[in-house]
Amino acid sequence: MATRSQTIVTRRPSLWPIVFALGLLVTAAFVGLPLLAPPLAPEPAPLRTIPHTDVNPYGANFFLHREVEPWKVEKTLALAREAGIGWGKQHFPWETVEPRKGVFLNESLSRPAWEKLDEIVAAANRHGIRLIVRLDRPPAWARSERPNPPEGQHPPTSVREYGDFVYAVVSRYRGSVQHYQIWNEPNLARVWGGRPPSADEYVELLK
């Protein structure tokens, strides 16, 4: 009797569902990654460029009121200009310009205080140096405290008196001097008689 053999074929499961599922997971990961990452910083604004001007940026401090001979004033300014200096901060000490109320006399030189200052302003203009005139150091009659220290000063007792002095200087040099410094280094205690700097007092001076 003949026997019929049977062959059983087992079908392997398809891998495509697994591959498809993995693909979805990878895609979701890449899509969601930006949501998990910290936000990017905004692009910085482009730097502003400052155009070149014809203004000379170089300056120096001058104390020409201490010079006795006029030729030294001329020589100093000539050398400064030769070195490329275009600006000069010049001190006009109140205590030497107006040692007594309404009296503009340089007592150390026994001549009107304006004469010395006139020479300085005229010489600076001749040499093409723009002055920034510093106005401070009140005289004894305009302060109630002890004398001004060599490297400091005391504030005036009356803002109005200081304003009168500033007005006198500005009126005299109208058209010749365009820039003024009201007080010197007002952020330092030594220019307030050793007291802490006062922004309120300085604002009063500026008024």
Short mmCIF file of C-alpha atoms in Angstrom, two decimals:
data_model
loop_
_atom_site.label_atom_id
_atom_site.label_comp_id
_atom_site.label_asym_id
_atom_site.label_seq_id
_atom_site.Cartn_x
_atom_site.Cartn_y
_atom_site.Cartn_z
CA MET A 1 0.00 0.00 0.00
CA ALA A 2 1.52 3.25 -1.06
CA THR A 3 2.07 6.07 1.49
CA ARG A 4 1.57 9.75 0.46
CA SER A 5 3.96 12.16 2.07
CA GLN A 6 2.88 15.68 3.03
CA THR A 7 5.10 18.74 3.10
CA ILE A 8 4.15 21.45 5.61
CA VAL A 9 5.35 24.91 4.65
CA THR A 10 5.59 27.42 7.51
CA ARG A 11 5.31 31.09 6.44
CA ARG A 12 7.63 33.44 8.26
CA PRO A 13 6.05 36.61 9.64
CA SER A 14 6.69 39.75 7.57
CA LEU A 15 9.26 42.27 8.91
CA TRP A 16 7.64 45.24 7.18
CA PRO A 17 5.32 46.13 10.06
CA ILE A 18 8.32 46.28 12.39
CA VAL A 19 10.36 48.36 9.95
CA PHE A 20 7.39 50.66 9.43
CA ALA A 21 6.91 51.11 13.17
CA LEU A 22 10.58 51.88 13.69
CA GLY A 23 10.43 54.41 10.89
CA LEU A 24 7.54 56.15 12.56
CA LEU A 25 9.40 56.28 15.86
CA VAL A 26 12.55 57.73 14.28
CA THR A 27 10.52 60.30 12.37
CA ALA A 28 8.65 61.33 15.49
CA ALA A 29 11.93 61.66 17.37
CA PHE A 30 13.40 63.99 14.76
CA VAL A 31 10.20 66.01 14.54
CA GLY A 32 9.95 66.44 18.31
CA LEU A 33 13.64 67.10 18.90
CA PRO A 34 13.41 70.89 18.30
CA LEU A 35 10.58 71.05 20.84
CA LEU A 36 12.80 69.54 23.52
CA ALA A 37 15.90 71.58 22.68
CA PRO A 38 16.40 75.00 24.37
CA PRO A 39 15.36 77.97 22.23
CA LEU A 40 18.07 79.46 20.10
CA ALA A 41 19.38 82.89 21.05
CA PRO A 42 18.24 85.65 18.71
CA GLU A 43 20.69 86.91 16.18
CA PRO A 44 22.65 89.89 17.56
CA ALA A 45 21.89 93.24 16.03
CA PRO A 46 24.54 94.42 13.59
CA LEU A 47 27.11 96.79 15.05
CA ARG A 48 26.56 100.45 14.34
CA THR A 49 29.39 102.20 12.62
CA ILE A 50 30.34 105.74 13.53
CA PRO A 51 31.25 107.78 10.48
CA HIS A 52 34.52 109.63 10.49
CA THR A 53 34.31 113.35 11.10
CA ASP A 54 36.74 116.18 10.72
CA VAL A 55 36.87 116.73 14.51
CA ASN A 56 40.30 116.22 16.04
CA PRO A 57 39.83 113.71 18.91
CA TYR A 58 43.09 114.46 20.76
CA GLY A 59 43.23 116.78 23.76
CA ALA A 60 45.36 117.79 26.73
CA ASN A 61 45.04 119.54 30.08
CA PHE A 62 46.59 122.99 30.31
CA PHE A 63 47.35 125.26 33.27
CA LEU A 64 48.52 128.25 31.28
CA HIS A 65 47.18 130.72 33.87
CA ARG A 66 50.22 129.80 35.99
CA GLU A 67 52.67 130.98 33.34
CA VAL A 68 54.06 134.47 33.87
CA GLU A 69 55.73 135.08 30.50
CA PRO A 70 53.38 135.24 27.48
CA TRP A 71 55.94 133.51 25.27
CA LYS A 72 55.60 130.34 27.34
CA VAL A 73 51.89 130.28 26.64
CA GLU A 74 52.56 130.67 22.92
CA LYS A 75 55.28 128.02 22.93
CA THR A 76 53.17 125.50 24.84
CA LEU A 77 50.23 125.85 22.48
CA ALA A 78 52.46 125.77 19.40
CA LEU A 79 54.08 122.51 20.54
CA ALA A 80 50.70 121.04 21.40
CA ARG A 81 49.34 121.83 17.97
CA GLU A 82 52.48 120.42 16.35
CA ALA A 83 51.87 117.19 18.29
CA GLY A 84 48.37 116.94 16.84
CA ILE A 85 46.44 118.24 19.85
CA GLY A 86 43.13 119.78 18.83
CA TRP A 87 41.47 120.31 22.23
CA GLY A 88 42.72 121.86 25.44
CA LYS A 89 41.08 121.92 28.86
CA GLN A 90 42.15 125.14 30.55
CA HIS A 91 41.47 125.96 34.18
CA PHE A 92 39.95 129.35 35.08
CA PRO A 93 40.10 129.18 38.91
CA TRP A 94 37.34 131.26 40.44
CA GLU A 95 39.52 132.14 43.44
CA THR A 96 42.15 133.83 41.25
CA VAL A 97 39.76 135.39 38.73
CA GLU A 98 37.40 136.99 41.29
CA PRO A 99 39.20 137.03 44.67
CA ARG A 100 36.62 139.53 45.97
CA LYS A 101 33.00 139.86 44.99
CA GLY A 102 32.79 141.76 41.72
CA VAL A 103 36.56 142.41 41.65
CA PHE A 104 38.24 140.58 38.76
CA LEU A 105 41.85 141.14 39.73
CA ASN A 106 44.80 138.79 39.58
CA GLU A 107 46.32 139.83 42.88
CA SER A 108 49.52 137.81 42.42
CA LEU A 109 50.27 139.69 39.18
CA SER A 110 48.65 143.00 40.22
CA ARG A 111 46.70 143.32 36.99
CA PRO A 112 43.15 142.63 35.82
CA ALA A 113 42.45 138.91 35.83
CA TRP A 114 40.82 139.15 32.42
CA GLU A 115 44.08 140.19 30.74
CA LYS A 116 45.75 136.87 31.45
CA LEU A 117 42.72 134.89 30.38
CA ASP A 118 42.29 137.01 27.25
CA GLU A 119 45.86 136.13 26.21
CA ILE A 120 45.24 132.42 26.73
CA VAL A 121 42.00 132.38 24.74
CA ALA A 122 43.48 134.43 21.90
CA ALA A 123 46.60 132.25 21.71
CA ALA A 124 44.56 129.05 21.66
CA ASN A 125 42.45 130.37 18.81
CA ARG A 126 45.55 131.39 16.88
CA HIS A 127 46.94 127.87 17.12
CA GLY A 128 43.65 126.20 16.27
CA ILE A 129 43.12 124.60 19.67
CA ARG A 130 39.54 124.51 20.95
CA LEU A 131 39.33 125.28 24.64
CA ILE A 132 37.20 123.57 27.25
CA VAL A 133 37.24 126.04 30.13
CA ARG A 134 37.00 124.50 33.59
CA LEU A 135 35.23 126.67 36.17
CA ASP A 136 35.62 125.79 39.86
CA ARG A 137 37.60 126.47 43.10
CA PRO A 138 35.47 129.13 44.82
CA PRO A 139 37.26 132.03 46.56
CA ALA A 140 37.22 132.53 50.34
CA TRP A 141 34.29 134.97 50.22
CA ALA A 142 32.14 132.40 48.37
CA ARG A 143 32.63 129.48 50.75
CA SER A 144 32.12 129.10 54.47
CA GLU A 145 34.58 126.30 55.11
CA ARG A 146 38.35 126.15 55.45
CA PRO A 147 40.67 127.01 52.54
CA ASN A 148 40.63 124.87 49.44
CA PRO A 149 43.15 122.01 49.67
CA PRO A 150 45.77 121.84 46.88
CA GLU A 151 44.17 118.78 45.29
CA GLY A 152 40.55 119.50 46.16
CA GLN A 153 38.02 122.18 46.95
CA HIS A 154 34.87 123.07 48.84
CA PRO A 155 31.51 123.78 47.23
CA PRO A 156 30.28 127.38 47.17
CA THR A 157 27.88 128.53 49.86
CA SER A 158 25.68 130.16 47.23
CA VAL A 159 24.82 128.60 43.89
CA ARG A 160 23.73 132.05 42.72
CA GLU A 161 27.21 133.49 43.34
CA TYR A 162 28.74 130.69 41.31
CA GLY A 163 26.20 131.30 38.57
CA ASP A 164 27.19 134.97 38.47
CA PHE A 165 30.83 134.00 38.00
CA VAL A 166 30.00 131.54 35.22
CA TYR A 167 27.85 134.17 33.53
CA ALA A 168 30.67 136.73 33.67
CA VAL A 169 33.13 134.32 32.04
CA VAL A 170 30.74 133.06 29.37
CA SER A 171 29.63 136.59 28.49
CA ARG A 172 33.19 137.79 28.06
CA TYR A 173 34.26 134.92 25.81
CA ARG A 174 31.09 134.55 23.80
CA GLY A 175 32.13 133.52 20.29
CA SER A 176 35.68 132.63 21.37
CA VAL A 177 34.98 129.71 23.73
CA GLN A 178 32.13 127.29 23.10
CA HIS A 179 32.79 124.61 25.71
CA TYR A 180 32.82 124.78 29.51
CA GLN A 181 33.24 122.27 32.32
CA ILE A 182 31.08 122.97 35.37
CA TRP A 183 33.12 121.82 38.37
CA ASN A 184 35.86 119.22 38.18
CA GLU A 185 35.47 115.49 38.86
CA PRO A 186 32.18 115.89 40.79
CA ASN A 187 32.18 112.16 41.53
CA LEU A 188 35.07 112.55 44.02
CA ALA A 189 34.70 113.45 47.70
CA ARG A 190 37.74 115.73 47.65
CA VAL A 191 35.96 118.28 45.47
CA TRP A 192 33.09 118.44 47.99
CA GLY A 193 35.25 119.25 50.98
CA GLY A 194 35.74 115.58 51.83
CA ARG A 195 32.01 114.88 52.00
CA PRO A 196 30.39 112.13 49.91
CA PRO A 197 29.64 113.35 46.39
CA SER A 198 26.15 114.75 46.01
CA ALA A 199 24.33 114.43 42.71
CA ASP A 200 21.66 116.83 43.96
CA GLU A 201 24.22 119.55 44.73
CA TYR A 202 25.87 119.08 41.37
CA VAL A 203 22.54 119.42 39.57
CA GLU A 204 22.02 122.70 41.42
CA LEU A 205 25.37 123.93 40.09
CA LEU A 206 24.36 122.98 36.57
CA LYS A 207 21.17 125.00 36.80
#
